[in-house]
PDB file of C-alpha atoms in Angstrom:
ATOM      1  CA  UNK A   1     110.915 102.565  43.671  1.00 43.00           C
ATOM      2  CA  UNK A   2     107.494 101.756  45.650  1.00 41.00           C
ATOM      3  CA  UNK A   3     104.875 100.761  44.012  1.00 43.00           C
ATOM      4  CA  UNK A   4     101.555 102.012  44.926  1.00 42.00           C
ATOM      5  CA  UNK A   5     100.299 100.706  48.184  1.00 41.00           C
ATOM      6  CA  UNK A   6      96.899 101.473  47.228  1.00 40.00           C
ATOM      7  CA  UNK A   7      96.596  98.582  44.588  1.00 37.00           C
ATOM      8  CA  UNK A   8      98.044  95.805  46.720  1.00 35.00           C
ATOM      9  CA  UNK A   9      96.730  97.003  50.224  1.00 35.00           C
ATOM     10  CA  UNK A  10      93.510  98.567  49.934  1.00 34.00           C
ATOM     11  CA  UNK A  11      90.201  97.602  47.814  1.00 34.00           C
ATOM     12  CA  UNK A  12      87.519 100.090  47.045  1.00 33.00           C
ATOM     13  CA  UNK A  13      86.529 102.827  44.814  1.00 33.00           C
ATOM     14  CA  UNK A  14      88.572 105.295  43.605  1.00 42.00           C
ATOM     15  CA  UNK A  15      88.643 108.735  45.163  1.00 41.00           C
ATOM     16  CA  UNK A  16      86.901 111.559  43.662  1.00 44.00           C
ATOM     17  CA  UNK A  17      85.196 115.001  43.699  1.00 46.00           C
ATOM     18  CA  UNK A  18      81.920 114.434  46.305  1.00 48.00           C
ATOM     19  CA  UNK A  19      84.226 111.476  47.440  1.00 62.00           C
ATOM     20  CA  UNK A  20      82.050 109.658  50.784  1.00 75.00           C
ATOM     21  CA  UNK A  21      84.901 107.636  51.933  1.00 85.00           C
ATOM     22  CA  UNK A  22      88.389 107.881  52.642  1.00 92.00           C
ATOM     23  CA  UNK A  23      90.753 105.968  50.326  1.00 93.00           C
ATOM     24  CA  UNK A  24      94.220 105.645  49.479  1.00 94.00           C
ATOM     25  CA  UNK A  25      94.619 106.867  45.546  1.00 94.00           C
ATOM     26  CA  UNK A  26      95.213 103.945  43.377  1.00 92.00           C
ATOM     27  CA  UNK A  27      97.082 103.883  39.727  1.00 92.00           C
ATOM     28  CA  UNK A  28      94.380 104.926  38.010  1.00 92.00           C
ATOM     29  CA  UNK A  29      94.021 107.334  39.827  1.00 93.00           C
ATOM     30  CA  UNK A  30      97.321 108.839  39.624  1.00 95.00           C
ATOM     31  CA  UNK A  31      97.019 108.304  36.221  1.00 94.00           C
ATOM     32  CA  UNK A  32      93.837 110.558  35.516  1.00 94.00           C
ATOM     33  CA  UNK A  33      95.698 113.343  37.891  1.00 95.00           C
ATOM     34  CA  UNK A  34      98.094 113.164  35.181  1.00 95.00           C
ATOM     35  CA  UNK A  35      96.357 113.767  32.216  1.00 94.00           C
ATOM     36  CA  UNK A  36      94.211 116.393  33.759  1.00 93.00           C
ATOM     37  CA  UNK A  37      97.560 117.943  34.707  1.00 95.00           C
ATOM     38  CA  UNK A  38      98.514 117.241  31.072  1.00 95.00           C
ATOM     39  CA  UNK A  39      95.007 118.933  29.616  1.00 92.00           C
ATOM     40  CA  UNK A  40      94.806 121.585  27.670  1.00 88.00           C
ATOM     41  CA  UNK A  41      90.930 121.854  27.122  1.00 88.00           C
ATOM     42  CA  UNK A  42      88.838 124.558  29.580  1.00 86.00           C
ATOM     43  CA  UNK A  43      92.120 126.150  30.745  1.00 91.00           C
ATOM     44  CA  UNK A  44      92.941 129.771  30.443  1.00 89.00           C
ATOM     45  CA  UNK A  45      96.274 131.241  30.006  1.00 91.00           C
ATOM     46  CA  UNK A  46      96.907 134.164  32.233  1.00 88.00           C
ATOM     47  CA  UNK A  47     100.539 134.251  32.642  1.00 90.00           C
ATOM     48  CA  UNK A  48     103.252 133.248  30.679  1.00 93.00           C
ATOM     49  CA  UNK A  49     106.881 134.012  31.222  1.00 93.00           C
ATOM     50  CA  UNK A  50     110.595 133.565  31.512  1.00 90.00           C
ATOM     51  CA  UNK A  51     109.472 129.467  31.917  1.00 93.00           C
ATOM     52  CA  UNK A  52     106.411 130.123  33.955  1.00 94.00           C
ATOM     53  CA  UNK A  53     102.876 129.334  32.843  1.00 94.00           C
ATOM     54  CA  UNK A  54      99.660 129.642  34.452  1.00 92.00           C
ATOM     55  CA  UNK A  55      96.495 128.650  33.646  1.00 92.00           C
ATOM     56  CA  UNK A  56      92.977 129.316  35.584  1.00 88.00           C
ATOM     57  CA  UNK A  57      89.780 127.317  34.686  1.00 83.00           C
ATOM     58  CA  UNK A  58      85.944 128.740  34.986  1.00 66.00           C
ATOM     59  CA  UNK A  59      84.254 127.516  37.480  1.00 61.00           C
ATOM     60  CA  UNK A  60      80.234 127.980  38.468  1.00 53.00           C
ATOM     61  CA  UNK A  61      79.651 131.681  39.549  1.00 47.00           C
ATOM     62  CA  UNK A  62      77.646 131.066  42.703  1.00 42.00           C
ATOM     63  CA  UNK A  63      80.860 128.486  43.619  1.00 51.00           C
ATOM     64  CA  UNK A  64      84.308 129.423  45.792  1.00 55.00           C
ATOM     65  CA  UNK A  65      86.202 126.544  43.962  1.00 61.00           C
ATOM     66  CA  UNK A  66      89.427 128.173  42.994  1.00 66.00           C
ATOM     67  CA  UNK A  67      91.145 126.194  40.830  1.00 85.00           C
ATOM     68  CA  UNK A  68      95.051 126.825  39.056  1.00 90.00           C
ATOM     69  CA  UNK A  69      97.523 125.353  37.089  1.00 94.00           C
ATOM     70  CA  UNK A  70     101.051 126.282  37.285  1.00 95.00           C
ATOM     71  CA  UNK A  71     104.039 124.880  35.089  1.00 97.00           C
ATOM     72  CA  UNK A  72     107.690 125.735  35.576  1.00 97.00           C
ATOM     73  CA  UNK A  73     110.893 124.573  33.233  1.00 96.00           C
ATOM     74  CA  UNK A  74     113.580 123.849  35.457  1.00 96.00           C
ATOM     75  CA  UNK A  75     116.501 123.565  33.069  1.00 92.00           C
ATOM     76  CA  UNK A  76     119.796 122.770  36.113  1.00 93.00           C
ATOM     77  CA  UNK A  77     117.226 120.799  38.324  1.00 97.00           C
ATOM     78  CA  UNK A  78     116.875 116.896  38.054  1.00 97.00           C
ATOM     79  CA  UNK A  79     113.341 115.780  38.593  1.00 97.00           C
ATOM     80  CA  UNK A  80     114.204 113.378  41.787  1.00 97.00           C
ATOM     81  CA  UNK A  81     115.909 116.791  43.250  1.00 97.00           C
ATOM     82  CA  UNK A  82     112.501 118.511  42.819  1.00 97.00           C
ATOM     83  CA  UNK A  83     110.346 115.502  44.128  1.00 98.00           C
ATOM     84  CA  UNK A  84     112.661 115.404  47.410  1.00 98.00           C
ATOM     85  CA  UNK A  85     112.175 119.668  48.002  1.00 98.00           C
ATOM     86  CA  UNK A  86     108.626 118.821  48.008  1.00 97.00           C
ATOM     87  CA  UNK A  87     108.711 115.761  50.142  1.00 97.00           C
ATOM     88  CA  UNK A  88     111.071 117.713  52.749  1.00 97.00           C
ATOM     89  CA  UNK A  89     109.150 118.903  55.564  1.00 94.00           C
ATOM     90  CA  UNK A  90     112.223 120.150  57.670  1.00 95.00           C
ATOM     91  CA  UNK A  91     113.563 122.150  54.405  1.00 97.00           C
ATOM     92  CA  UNK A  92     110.371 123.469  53.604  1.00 94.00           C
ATOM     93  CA  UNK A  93     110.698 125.437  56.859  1.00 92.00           C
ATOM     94  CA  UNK A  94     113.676 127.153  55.772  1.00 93.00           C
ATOM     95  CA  UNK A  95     112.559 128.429  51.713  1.00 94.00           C
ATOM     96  CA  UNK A  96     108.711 128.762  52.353  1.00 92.00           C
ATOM     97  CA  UNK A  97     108.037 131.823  53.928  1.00 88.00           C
ATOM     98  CA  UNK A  98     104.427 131.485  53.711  1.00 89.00           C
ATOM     99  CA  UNK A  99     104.178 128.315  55.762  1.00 93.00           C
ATOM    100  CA  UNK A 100     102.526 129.344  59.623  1.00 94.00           C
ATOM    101  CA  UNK A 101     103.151 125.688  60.757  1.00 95.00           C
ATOM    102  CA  UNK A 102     103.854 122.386  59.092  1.00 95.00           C
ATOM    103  CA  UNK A 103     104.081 118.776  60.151  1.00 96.00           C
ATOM    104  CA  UNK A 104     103.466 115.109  59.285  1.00 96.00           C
ATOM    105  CA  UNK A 105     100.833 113.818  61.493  1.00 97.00           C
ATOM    106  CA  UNK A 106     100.319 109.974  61.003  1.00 97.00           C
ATOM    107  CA  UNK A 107     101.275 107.054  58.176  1.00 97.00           C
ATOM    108  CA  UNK A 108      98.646 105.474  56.255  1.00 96.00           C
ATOM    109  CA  UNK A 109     100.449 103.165  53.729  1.00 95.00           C
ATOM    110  CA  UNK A 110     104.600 103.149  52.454  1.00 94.00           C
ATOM    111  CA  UNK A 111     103.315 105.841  49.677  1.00 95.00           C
ATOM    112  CA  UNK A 112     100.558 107.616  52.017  1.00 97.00           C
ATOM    113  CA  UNK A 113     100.250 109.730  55.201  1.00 97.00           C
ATOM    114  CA  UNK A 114      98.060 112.483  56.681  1.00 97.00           C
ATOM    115  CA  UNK A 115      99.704 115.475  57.624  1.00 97.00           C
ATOM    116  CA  UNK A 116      98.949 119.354  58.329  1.00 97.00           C
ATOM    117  CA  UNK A 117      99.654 122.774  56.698  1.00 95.00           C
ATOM    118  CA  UNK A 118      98.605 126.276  57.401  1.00 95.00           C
ATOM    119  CA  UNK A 119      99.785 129.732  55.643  1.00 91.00           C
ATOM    120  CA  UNK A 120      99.721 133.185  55.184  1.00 89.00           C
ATOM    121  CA  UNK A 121      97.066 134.695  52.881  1.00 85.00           C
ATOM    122  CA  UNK A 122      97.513 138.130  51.563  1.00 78.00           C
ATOM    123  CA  UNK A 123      96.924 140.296  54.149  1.00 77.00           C
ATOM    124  CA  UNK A 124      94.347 141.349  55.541  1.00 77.00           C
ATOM    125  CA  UNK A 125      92.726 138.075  54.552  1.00 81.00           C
ATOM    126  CA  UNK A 126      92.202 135.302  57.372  1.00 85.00           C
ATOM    127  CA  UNK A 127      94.832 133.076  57.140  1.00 90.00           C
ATOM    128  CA  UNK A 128      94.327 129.521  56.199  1.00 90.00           C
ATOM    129  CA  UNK A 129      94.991 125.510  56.903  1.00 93.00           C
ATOM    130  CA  UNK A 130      94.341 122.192  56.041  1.00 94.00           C
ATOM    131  CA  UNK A 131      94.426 118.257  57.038  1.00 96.00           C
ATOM    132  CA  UNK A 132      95.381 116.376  54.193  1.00 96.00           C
ATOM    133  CA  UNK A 133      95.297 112.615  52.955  1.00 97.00           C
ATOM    134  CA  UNK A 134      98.001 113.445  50.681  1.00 97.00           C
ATOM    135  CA  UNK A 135      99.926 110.059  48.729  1.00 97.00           C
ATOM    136  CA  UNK A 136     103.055 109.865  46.097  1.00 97.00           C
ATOM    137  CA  UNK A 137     104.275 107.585  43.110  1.00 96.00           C
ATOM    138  CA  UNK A 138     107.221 107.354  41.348  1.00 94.00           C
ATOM    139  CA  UNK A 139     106.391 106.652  37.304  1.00 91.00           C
ATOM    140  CA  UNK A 140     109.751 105.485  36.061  1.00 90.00           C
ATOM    141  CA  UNK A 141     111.163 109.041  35.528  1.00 91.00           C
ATOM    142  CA  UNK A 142     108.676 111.314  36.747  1.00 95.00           C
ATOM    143  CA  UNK A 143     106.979 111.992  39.979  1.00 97.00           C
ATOM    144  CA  UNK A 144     103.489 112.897  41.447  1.00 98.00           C
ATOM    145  CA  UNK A 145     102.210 113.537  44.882  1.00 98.00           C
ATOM    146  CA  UNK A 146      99.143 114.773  45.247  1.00 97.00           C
ATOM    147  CA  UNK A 147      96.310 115.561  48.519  1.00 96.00           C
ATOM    148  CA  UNK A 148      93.239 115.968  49.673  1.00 95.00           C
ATOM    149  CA  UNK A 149      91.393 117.256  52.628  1.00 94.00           C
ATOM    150  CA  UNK A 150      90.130 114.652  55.321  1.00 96.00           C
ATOM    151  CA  UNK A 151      89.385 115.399  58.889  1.00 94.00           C
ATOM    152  CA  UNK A 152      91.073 114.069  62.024  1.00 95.00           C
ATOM    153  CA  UNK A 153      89.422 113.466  65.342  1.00 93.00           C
ATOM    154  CA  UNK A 154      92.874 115.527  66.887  1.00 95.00           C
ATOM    155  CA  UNK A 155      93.101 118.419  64.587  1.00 95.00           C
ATOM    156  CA  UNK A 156      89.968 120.041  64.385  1.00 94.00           C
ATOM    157  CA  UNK A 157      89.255 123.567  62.851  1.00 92.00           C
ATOM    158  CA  UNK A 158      90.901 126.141  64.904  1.00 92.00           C
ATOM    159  CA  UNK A 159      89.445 129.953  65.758  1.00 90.00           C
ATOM    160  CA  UNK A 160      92.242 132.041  64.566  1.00 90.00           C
ATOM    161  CA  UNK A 161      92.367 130.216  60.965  1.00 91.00           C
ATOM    162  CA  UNK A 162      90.361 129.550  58.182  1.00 88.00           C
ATOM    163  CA  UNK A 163      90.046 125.793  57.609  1.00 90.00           C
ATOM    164  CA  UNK A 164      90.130 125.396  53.747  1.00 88.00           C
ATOM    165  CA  UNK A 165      89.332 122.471  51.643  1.00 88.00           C
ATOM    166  CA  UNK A 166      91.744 120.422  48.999  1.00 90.00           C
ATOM    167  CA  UNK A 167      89.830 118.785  46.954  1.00 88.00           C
ATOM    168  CA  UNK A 168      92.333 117.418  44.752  1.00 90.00           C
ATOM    169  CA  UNK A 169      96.172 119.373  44.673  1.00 93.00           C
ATOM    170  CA  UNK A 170      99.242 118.193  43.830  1.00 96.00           C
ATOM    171  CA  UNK A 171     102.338 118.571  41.409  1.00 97.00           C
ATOM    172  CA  UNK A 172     103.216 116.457  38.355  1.00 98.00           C
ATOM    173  CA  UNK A 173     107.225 116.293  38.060  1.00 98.00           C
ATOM    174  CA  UNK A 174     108.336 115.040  34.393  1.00 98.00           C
ATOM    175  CA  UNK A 175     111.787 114.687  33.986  1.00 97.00           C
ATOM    176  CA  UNK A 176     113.335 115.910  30.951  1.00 97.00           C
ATOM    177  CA  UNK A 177     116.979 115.312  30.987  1.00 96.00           C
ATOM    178  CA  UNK A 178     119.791 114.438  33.550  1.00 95.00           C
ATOM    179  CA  UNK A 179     119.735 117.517  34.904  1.00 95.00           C
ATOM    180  CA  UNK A 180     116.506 119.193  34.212  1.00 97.00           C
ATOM    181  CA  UNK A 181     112.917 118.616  34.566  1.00 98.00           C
ATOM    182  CA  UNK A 182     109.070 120.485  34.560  1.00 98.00           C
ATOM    183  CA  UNK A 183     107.020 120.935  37.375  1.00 97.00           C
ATOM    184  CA  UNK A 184     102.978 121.336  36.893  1.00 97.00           C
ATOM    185  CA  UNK A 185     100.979 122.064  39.917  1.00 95.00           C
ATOM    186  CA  UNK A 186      97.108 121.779  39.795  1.00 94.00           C
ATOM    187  CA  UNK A 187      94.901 123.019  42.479  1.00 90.00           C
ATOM    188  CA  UNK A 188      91.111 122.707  43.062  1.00 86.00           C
ATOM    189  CA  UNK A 189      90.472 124.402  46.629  1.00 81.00           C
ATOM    190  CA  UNK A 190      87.804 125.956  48.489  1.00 78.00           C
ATOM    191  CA  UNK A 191      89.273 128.558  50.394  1.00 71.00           C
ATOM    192  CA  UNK A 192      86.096 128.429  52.617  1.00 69.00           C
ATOM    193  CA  UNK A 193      85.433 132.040  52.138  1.00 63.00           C
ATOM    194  CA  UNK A 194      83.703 133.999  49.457  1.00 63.00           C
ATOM    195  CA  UNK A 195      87.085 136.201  48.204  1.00 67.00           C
ATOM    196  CA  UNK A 196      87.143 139.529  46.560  1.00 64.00           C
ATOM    197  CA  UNK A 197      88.164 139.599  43.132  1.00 66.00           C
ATOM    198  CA  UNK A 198      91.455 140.887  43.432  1.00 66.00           C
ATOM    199  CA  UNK A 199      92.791 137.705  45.541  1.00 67.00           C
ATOM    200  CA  UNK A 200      92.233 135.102  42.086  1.00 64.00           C
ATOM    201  CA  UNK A 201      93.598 137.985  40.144  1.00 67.00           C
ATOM    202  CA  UNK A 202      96.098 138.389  42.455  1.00 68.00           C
ATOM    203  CA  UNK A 203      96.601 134.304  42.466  1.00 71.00           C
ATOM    204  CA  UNK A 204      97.313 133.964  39.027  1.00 70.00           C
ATOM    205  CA  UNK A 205      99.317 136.691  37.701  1.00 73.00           C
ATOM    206  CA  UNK A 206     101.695 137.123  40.608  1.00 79.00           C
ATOM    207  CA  UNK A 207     101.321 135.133  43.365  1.00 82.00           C
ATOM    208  CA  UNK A 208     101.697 131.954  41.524  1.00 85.00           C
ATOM    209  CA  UNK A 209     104.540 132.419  39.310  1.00 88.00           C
ATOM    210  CA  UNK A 210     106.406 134.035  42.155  1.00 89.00           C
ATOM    211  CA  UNK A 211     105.719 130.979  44.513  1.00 89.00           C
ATOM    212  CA  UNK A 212     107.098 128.983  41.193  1.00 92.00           C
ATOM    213  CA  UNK A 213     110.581 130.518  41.027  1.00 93.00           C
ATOM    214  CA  UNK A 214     110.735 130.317  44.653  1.00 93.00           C
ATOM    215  CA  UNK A 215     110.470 126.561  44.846  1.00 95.00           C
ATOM    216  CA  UNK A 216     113.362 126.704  41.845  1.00 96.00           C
ATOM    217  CA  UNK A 217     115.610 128.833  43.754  1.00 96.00           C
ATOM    218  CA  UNK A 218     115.068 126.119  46.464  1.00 97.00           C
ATOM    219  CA  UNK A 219     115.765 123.186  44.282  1.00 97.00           C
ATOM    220  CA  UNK A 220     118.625 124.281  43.201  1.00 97.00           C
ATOM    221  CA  UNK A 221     120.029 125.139  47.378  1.00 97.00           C
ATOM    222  CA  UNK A 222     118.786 122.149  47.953  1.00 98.00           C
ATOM    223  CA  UNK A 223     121.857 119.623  47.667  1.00 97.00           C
ATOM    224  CA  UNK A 224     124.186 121.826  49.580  1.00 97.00           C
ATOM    225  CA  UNK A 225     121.602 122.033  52.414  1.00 97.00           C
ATOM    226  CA  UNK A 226     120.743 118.352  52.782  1.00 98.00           C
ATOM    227  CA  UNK A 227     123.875 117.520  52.902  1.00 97.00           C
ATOM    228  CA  UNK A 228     124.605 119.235  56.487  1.00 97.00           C
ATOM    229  CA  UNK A 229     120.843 117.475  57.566  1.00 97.00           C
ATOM    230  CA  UNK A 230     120.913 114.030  57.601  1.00 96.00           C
ATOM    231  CA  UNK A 231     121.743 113.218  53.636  1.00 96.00           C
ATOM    232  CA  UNK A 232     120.751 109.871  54.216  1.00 96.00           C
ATOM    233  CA  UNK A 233     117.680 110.125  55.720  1.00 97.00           C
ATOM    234  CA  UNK A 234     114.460 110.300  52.684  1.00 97.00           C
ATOM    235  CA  UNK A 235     111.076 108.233  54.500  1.00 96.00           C
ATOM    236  CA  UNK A 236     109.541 109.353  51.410  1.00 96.00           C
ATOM    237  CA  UNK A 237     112.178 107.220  49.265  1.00 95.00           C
ATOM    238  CA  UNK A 238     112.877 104.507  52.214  1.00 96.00           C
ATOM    239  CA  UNK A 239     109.629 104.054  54.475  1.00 95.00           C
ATOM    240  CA  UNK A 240     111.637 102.360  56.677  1.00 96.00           C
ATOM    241  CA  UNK A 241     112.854 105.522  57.592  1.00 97.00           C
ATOM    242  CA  UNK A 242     109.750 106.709  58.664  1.00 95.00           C
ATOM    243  CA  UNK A 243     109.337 107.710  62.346  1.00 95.00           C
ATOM    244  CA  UNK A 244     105.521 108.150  61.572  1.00 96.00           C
ATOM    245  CA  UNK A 245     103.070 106.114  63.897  1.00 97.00           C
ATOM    246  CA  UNK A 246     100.266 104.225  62.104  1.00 96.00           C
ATOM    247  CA  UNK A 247      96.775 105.216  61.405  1.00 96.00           C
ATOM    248  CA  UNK A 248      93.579 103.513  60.308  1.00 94.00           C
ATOM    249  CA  UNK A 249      92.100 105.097  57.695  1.00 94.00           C
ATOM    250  CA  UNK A 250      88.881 104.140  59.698  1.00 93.00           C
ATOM    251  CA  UNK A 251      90.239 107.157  62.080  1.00 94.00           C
ATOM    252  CA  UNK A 252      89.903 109.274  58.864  1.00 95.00           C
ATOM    253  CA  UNK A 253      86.680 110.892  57.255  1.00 92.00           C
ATOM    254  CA  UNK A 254      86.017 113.471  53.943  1.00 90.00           C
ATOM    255  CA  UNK A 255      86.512 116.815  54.768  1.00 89.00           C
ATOM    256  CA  UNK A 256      83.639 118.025  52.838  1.00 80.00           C
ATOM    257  CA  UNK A 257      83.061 121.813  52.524  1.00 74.00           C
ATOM    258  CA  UNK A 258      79.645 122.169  53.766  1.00 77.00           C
ATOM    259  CA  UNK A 259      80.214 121.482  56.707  1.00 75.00           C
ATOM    260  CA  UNK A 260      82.849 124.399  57.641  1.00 74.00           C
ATOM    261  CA  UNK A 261      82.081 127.813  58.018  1.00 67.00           C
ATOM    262  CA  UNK A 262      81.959 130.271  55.001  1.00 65.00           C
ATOM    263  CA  UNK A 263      83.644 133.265  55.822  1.00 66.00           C
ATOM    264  CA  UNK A 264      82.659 136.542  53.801  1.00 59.00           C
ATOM    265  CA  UNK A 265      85.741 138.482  52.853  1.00 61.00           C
ATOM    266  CA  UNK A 266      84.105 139.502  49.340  1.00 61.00           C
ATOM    267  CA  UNK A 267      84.240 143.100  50.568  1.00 60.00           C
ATOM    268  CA  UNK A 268      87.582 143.035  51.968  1.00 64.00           C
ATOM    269  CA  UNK A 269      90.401 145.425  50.357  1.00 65.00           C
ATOM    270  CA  UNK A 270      93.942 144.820  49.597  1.00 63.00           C
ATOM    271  CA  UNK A 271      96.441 146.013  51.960  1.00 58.00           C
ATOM    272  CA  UNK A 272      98.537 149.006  51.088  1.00 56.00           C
ATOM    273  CA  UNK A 273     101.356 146.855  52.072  1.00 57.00           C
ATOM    274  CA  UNK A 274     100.609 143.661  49.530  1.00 52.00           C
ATOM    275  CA  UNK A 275      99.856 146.564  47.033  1.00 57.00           C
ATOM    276  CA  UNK A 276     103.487 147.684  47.472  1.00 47.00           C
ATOM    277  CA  UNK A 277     104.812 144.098  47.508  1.00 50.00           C
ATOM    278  CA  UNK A 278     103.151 143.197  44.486  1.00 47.00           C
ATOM    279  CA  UNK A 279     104.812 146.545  42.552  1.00 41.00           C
ATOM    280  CA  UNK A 280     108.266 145.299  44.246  1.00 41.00           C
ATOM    281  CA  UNK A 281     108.181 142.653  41.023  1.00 41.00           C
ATOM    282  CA  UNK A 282     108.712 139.163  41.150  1.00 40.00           C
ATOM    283  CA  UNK A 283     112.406 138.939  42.229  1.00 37.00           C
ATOM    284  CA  UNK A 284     111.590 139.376  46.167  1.00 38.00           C
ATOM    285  CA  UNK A 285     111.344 136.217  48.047  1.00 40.00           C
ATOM    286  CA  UNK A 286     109.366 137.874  51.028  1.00 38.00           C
ATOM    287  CA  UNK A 287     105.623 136.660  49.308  1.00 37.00           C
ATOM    288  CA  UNK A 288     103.612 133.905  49.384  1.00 37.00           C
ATOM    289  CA  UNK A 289     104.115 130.256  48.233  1.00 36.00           C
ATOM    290  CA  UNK A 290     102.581 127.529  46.930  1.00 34.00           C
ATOM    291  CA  UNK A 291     100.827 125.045  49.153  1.00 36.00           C
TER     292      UNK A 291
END
């Protein structure tokens, strides 16, 4: 198992919210993602059901912070299974029908790169990407990767998306058996927009727990399918796999929210079509995932 490059090739301080420099998440910092993925304190139960929690926090009013917490039970799932769905790019293609475009852009360290994302928002919202620093740890057992945003000289903001903000997401994978493990995914983003209040409803009591059971259904495809596409070959488990060129984090800086452009859809209505997909219940896989 790698340890975390971080502590043995990188000095400096540890990353966090209002962050000025790029860095590499260290133990400790992996560490406090945990327990805040852990926490109980300031969270809100909205959903709860058939092994699917969700949780919303408060943030300031005045503030487009939207920040989650999901947890799944995954009872026929082992916990490395889960940690490779989320580490496969080219299978992610194939079970997330929400991703627009998805790649790995440059490596940073053996547990780090920078990569890109963009997805389909509920219509007719703007739809949205990102440019992520986003870095992974084994922890005997269990599993976290986590992300934030950063900007790259290549990939600036495009015209026909929104360019959002991570400012600290990721997924907590705790083993619980042989074959069975639970996921938590935590989310503080800033969509970059000022949303109407039907999207965080929306978020939380459907959109989330269906993105949850979508990423089980994968898991549990999963063996069958990597097995026809190249079983053997896991960068995120052997960097030496990786066909990744290398970047400075010098080439890196914060992508801080201020400096993109806020886009109003406070006003905007839901579609008649996401109104009939949302009363289609939970069983369709034709909706939105998780990022």
């Amino acid at each position: 198992m790698e340890k975390s490059a971080a502590s043995t090739e990188l000095q400096g301080p540890r990353p966090v919210l209002g962050r000025d420099s790029v860095q590499v998440p260290d133990d400790q910092d992996f560490r406090s993602f945990r327990s805040e993925c852990e926490a109980e304190a300031g969270w809100n139960l909205t959903y709860s059901k058939a092994g699917v929690s969700v949780w919303v926090q408060a943030v300031e009013m005045d503030r487009t912070l939207h920040k989650i917490k999901c947890r799944m039970e995954c009872r026929d799932v082992p916990a490395e299974t889960l940690y490779d769905v989320l580490h496969d790019i080219e299978y992610r293609k194939k079970w997330d029908s929400n991703v627009i475009e998805t790649f790995d852009i440059a490596r940073l360290t053996v547990n780090a790169d920078v990569g890109y994302y963009s997805w389909r928002c509920p219509k007719p919202l703007k739809n949205r990407d990102v440019i992520t620093l986003r870095s992974w740890l084994p922890m005997g057992t269990d599993y976290i990767i986590m992300n934030y945003s950063v900007k790259h000289p290549k990939y600036p903001p495009r015209k026909d998306l929104v360019r959002a903000v991570s400012i600290q997401t990721g997924y907590l994978i705790q083993s619980t058996g042989p074959k069975s493990c639970v996921i938590t995914y935590l989310a503080q983003v800033d969509p970059k927009g000022s949303l109407p209040k039907w999207v965080v409803n929306k978020s939380s009591q459907f959109l989330a727990p269906k993105a949850m059971k979508k990423m089980y259904k994968a898991c549990v495809r999963y063996p069958e399918w990597k097995q026809k596409h190249q079983p053997h070959y896991k960068p995120w488990l052997h960097p030496e796999q990786s066909p990744l060129p290398s970047l400075a984090l010098s080439e890196l800086s914060v992508q801080h929210a201020d400096s993109l452009e806020n886009i109003d859809e406070s006003a905007v209505a839901e579609s008649r079509e996401e109104r009939m997909g949302s009363a289609g219940g939970e069983g369709s896989d034709d909706d939105t995932s998780l990022t």
